[in-house]
Coordinates of C-alpha atoms and ligand atoms in Angstrom, one line a residue:
X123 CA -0.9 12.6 -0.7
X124 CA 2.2 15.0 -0.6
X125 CA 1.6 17.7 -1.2
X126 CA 4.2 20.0 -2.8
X127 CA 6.6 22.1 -1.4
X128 CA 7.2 25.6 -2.8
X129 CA 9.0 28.6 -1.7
X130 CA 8.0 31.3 -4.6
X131 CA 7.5 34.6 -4.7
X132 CA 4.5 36.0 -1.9
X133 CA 1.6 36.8 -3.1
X134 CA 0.2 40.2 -1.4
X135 CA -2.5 39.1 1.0
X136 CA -3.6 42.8 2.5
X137 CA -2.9 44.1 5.8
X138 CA -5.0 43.4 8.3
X139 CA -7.7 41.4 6.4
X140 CA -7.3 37.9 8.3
X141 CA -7.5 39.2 12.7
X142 CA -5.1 37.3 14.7
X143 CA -6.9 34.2 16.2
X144 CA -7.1 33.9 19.9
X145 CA -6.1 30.6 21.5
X146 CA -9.9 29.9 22.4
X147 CA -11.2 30.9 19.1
X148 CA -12.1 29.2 15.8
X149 CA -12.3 31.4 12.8
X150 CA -15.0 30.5 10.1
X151 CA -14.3 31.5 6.9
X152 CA -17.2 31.6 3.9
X153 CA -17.1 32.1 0.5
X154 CA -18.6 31.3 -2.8
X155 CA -17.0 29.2 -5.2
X156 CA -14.3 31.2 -7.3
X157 CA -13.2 30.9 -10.9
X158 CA -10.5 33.5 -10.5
X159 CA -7.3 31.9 -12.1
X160 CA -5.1 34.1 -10.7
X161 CA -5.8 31.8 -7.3
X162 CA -4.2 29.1 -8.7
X163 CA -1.0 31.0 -8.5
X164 CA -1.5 30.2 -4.7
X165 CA -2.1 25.9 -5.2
X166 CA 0.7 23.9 -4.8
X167 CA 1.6 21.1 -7.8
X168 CA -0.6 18.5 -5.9
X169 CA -3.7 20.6 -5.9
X170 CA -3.7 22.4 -9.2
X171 CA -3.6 18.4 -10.5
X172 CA -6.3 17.7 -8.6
X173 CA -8.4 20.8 -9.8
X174 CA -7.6 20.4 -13.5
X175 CA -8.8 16.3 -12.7
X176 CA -12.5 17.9 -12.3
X177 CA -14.8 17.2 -15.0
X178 CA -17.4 20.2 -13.8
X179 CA -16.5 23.7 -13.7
X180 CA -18.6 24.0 -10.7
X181 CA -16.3 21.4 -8.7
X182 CA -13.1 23.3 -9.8
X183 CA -14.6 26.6 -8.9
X184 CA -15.5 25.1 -5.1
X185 CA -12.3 23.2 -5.2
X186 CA -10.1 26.3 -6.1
X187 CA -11.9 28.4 -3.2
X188 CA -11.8 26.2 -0.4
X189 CA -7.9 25.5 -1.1
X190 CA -6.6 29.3 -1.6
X191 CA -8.7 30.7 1.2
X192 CA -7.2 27.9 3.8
X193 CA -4.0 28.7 2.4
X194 CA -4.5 32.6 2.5
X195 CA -5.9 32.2 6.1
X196 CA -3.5 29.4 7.4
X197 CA -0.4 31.4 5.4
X198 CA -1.5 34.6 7.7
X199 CA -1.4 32.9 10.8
X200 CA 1.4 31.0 10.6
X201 CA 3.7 33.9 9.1
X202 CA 4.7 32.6 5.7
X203 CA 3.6 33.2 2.3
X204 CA 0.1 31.4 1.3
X205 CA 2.5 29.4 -1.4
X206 CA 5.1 28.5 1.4
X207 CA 1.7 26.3 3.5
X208 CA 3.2 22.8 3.1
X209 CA 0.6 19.9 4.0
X210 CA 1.8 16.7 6.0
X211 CA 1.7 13.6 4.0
X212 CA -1.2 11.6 4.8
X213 CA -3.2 8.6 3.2
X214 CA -5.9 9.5 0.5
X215 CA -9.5 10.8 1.7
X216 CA -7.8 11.5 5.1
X217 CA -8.0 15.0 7.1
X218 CA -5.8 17.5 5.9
X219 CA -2.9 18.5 8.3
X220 CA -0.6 20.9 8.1
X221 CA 3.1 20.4 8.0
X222 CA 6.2 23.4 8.9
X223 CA 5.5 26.5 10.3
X224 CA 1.8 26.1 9.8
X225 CA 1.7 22.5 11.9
X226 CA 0.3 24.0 15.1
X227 CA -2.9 25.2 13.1
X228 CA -5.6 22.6 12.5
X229 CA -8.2 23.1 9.9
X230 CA -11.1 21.7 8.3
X231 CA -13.0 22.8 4.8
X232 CA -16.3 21.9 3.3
X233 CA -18.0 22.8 0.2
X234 CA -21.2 22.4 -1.0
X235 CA -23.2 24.4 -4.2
X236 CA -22.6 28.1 -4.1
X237 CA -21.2 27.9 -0.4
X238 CA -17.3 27.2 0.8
X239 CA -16.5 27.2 4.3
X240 CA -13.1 26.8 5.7
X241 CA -12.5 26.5 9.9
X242 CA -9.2 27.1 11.4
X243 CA -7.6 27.3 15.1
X244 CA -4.8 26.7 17.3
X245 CA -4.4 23.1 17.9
X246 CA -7.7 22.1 18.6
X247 CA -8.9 19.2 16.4
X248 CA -11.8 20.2 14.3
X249 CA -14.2 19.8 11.3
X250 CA -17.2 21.6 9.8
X251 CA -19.3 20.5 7.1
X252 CA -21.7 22.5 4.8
X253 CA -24.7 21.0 3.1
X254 CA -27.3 22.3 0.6
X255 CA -30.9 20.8 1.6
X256 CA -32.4 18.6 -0.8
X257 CA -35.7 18.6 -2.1
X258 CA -38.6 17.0 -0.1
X259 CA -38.4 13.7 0.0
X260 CA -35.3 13.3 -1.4
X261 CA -33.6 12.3 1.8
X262 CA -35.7 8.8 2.0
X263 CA -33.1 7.0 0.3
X264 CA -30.5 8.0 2.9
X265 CA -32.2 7.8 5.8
X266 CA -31.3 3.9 6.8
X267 CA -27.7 4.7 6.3
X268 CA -27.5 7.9 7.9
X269 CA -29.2 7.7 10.7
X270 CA -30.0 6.0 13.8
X271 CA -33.7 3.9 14.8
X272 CA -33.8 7.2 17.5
X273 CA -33.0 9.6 14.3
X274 CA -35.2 8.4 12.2
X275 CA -38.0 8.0 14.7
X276 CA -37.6 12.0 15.5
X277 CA -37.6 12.8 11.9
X278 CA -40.9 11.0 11.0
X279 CA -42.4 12.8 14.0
X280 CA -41.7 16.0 11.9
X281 CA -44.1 17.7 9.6
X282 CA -42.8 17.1 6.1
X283 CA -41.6 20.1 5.1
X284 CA -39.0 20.3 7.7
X285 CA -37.5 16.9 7.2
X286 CA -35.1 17.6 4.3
X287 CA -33.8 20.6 6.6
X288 CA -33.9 18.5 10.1
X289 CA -32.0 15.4 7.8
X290 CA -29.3 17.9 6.5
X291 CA -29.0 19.0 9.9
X292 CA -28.7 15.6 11.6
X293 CA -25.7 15.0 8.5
X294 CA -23.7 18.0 8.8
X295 CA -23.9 17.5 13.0
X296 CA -22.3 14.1 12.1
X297 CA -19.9 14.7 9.7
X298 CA -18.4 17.7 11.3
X299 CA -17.9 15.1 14.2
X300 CA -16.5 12.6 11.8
X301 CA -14.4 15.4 10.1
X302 CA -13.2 16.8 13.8
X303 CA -11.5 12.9 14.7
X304 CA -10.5 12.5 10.9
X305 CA -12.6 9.1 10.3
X306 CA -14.2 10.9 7.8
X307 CA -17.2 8.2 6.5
X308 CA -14.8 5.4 7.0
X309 CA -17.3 5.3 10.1
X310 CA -20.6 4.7 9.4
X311 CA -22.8 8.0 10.2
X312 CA -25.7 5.4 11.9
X313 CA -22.9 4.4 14.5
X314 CA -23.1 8.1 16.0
X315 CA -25.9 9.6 17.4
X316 CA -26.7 13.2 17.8
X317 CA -29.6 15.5 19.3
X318 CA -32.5 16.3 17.2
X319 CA -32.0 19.2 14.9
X320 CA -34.6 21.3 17.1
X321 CA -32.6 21.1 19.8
X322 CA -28.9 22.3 20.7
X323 CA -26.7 20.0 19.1
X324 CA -24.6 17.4 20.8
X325 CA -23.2 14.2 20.2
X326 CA -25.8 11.9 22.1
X327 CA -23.7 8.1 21.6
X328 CA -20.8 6.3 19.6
X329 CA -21.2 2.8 19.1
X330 CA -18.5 0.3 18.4
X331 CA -14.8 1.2 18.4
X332 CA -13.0 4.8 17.6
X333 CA -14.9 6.9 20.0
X334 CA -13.0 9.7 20.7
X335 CA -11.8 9.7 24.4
X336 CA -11.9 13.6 24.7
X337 CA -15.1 15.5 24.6
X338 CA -16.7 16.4 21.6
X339 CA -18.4 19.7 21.1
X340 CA -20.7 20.5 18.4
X341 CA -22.3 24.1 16.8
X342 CA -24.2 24.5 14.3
X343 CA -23.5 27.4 12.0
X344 CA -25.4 30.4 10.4
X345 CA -25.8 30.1 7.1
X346 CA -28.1 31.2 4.6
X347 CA -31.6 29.3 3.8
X348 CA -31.5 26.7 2.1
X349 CA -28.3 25.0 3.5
X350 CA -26.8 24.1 7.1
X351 CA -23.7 23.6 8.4
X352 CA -22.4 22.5 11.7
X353 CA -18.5 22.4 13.4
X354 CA -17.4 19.8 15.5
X355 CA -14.6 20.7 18.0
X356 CA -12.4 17.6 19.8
X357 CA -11.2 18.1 23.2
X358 CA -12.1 22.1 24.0
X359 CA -15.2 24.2 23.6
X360 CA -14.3 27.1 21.0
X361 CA -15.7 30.4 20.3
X362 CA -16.4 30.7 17.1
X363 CA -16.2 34.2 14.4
X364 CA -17.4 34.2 11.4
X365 CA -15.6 35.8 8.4
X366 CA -16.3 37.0 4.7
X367 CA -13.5 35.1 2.7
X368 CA -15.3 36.5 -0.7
X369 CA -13.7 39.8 0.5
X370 CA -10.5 37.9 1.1
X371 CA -9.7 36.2 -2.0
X372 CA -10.9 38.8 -4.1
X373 CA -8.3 40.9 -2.7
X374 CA -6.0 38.5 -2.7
X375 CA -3.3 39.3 -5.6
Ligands
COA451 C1 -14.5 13.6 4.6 C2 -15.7 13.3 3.7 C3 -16.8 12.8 4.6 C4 -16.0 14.6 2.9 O1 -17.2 14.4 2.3 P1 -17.9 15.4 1.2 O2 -19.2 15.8 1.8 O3 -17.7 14.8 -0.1 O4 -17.0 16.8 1.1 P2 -16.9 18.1 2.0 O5 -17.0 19.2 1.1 O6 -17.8 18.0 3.2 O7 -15.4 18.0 2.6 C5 -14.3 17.8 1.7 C6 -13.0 18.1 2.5 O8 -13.0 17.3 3.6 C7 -11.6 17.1 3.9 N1 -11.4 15.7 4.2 C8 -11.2 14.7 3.4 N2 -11.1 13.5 4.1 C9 -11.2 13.9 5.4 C10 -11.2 13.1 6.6 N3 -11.0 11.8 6.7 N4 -11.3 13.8 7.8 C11 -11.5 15.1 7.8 N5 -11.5 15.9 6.7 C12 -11.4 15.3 5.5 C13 -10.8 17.6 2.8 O9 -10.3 18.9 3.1 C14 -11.8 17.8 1.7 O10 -11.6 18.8 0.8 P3 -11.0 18.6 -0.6 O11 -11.6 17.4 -1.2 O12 -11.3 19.8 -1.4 O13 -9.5 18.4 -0.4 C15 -15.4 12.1 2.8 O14 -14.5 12.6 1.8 C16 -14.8 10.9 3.5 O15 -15.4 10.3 4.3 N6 -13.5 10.6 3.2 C17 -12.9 9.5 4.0 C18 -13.5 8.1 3.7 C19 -12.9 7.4 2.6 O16 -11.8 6.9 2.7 N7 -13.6 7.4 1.5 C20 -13.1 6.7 0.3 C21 -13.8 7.3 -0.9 S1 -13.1 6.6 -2.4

């Protein structure tokens, strides 16, 4: 998708609300999903078809969120106007790149229920996923094509109330990794293996081809109960700072 190329008028971001981002550094951007239409002003043509093709308002609101705060954060970085970010063309369902002045930033944004997070830094590849935990026993179905004999053998040790956090866990560890090389689930989760969710997490093995031939570094993320969320990094270990993009787009004009 190609996405649309616009030069209009700025929007006012305020001063000193997104810090400069150090060359070690990911910045981790949260917010809740937003309904404000006057962020829509910030989309480009490609994304506000894509959040009028949403059947829920719920899925628009997260969609509209995640897209304006990468843009607002991205836009700050890079120097240009959150309407001027331009997106390198890429296939559908692939990892979002930026093209212009923006293309030495990479970036990676999940959403999931009330939470939006959005990951940004200077060249290093990376991805972050957010996940809501499900209700016990609601992960059974999943577990055979999520993860591994080892997984699944650690999460049955497990008394049951933590499985549907430890599973969520074990997911957003992966697909931050997946996110981080841009496979996305075009590789099957059970063909990665990571450390158990009590422990600090890692990627443990890659089977099959598309391993990443760099080191992969994994965090998991602070996030409220009831959800967890994990970045992947590809090639260097990152520090990471967390931000409140509520504050952000709600003074975003
Ligand atoms: C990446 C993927 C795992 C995201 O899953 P999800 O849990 O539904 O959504 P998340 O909230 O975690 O992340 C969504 C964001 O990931 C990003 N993304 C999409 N594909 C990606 C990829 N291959 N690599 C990295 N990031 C990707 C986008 O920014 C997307 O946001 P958007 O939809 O608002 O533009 C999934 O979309 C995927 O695997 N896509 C590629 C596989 C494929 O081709 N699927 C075909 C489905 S028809």
């Amino acid at each position: 998708v190609r996405c649309g190329v616009s030069d209009e008028a700025p929007q006012a971001v305020p001063p000193q609300a997104v810090p400069p981002l150090g060359a070690g550094c990911c910045q981790v951007w949260w917010s809740r999903p937003a309904e404000d239409a006057r962020l829509l002003g910030l989309l480009d043509d490609a994304e506000r078809t894509r959040h009028r093709g949403f059947l829920r308002e719920e899925d628009r609101a997260r969609f509209l969120a995640g897209h304006a705060l990468v843009r607002i954060v991205a836009a700050s970085h890079a120097g240009v106007t959150p309407r001027a970010i331009r997106y390198a063309a890429g296939p559908p369902h692939s990892k979002p790149r930026f093209a212009g002045r923006a293309a030495t930033f990479e970036v990676s944004l999940a959403h999931s229920a009330e939470r939006v997070v959005v990951a940004i830094s200077r060249g290093v590849e990376l991805g972050v996923d957010v996940e809501r935990v499900g209700a016990a026993g609601e992960e059974e179905s999943l577990l055979e094509s999520v993860l591994c004999a080892d997984e699944r053998r650690a999460l049955g040790v497990l008394a049951q109330p933590l499985r549907a956090w430890a599973f969520c866990r074990y997911w957003t560890r992966k697909e931050a990794i997946l996110k981080a090389t841009g496979h996305g689930l075009s590789v099957e989760p059970t063909r990665i293996a990571v450390t158990p969710p009590t422990q600090p997490p890692a990627l443990v093995s890659w089977s099959g081809p598309a391993r990443p031939t760099q080191a992969v570094h994994v965090y998991d993320l602070e996030v409220e109960a009831g959800y967890a969320a994990s970045l992947a990094t590809i090639g260097d270990p990152l520090e990471r700072c967390e931000h409140d993009g509520n504050a952000l787009l709600s003074a975003t004009r």
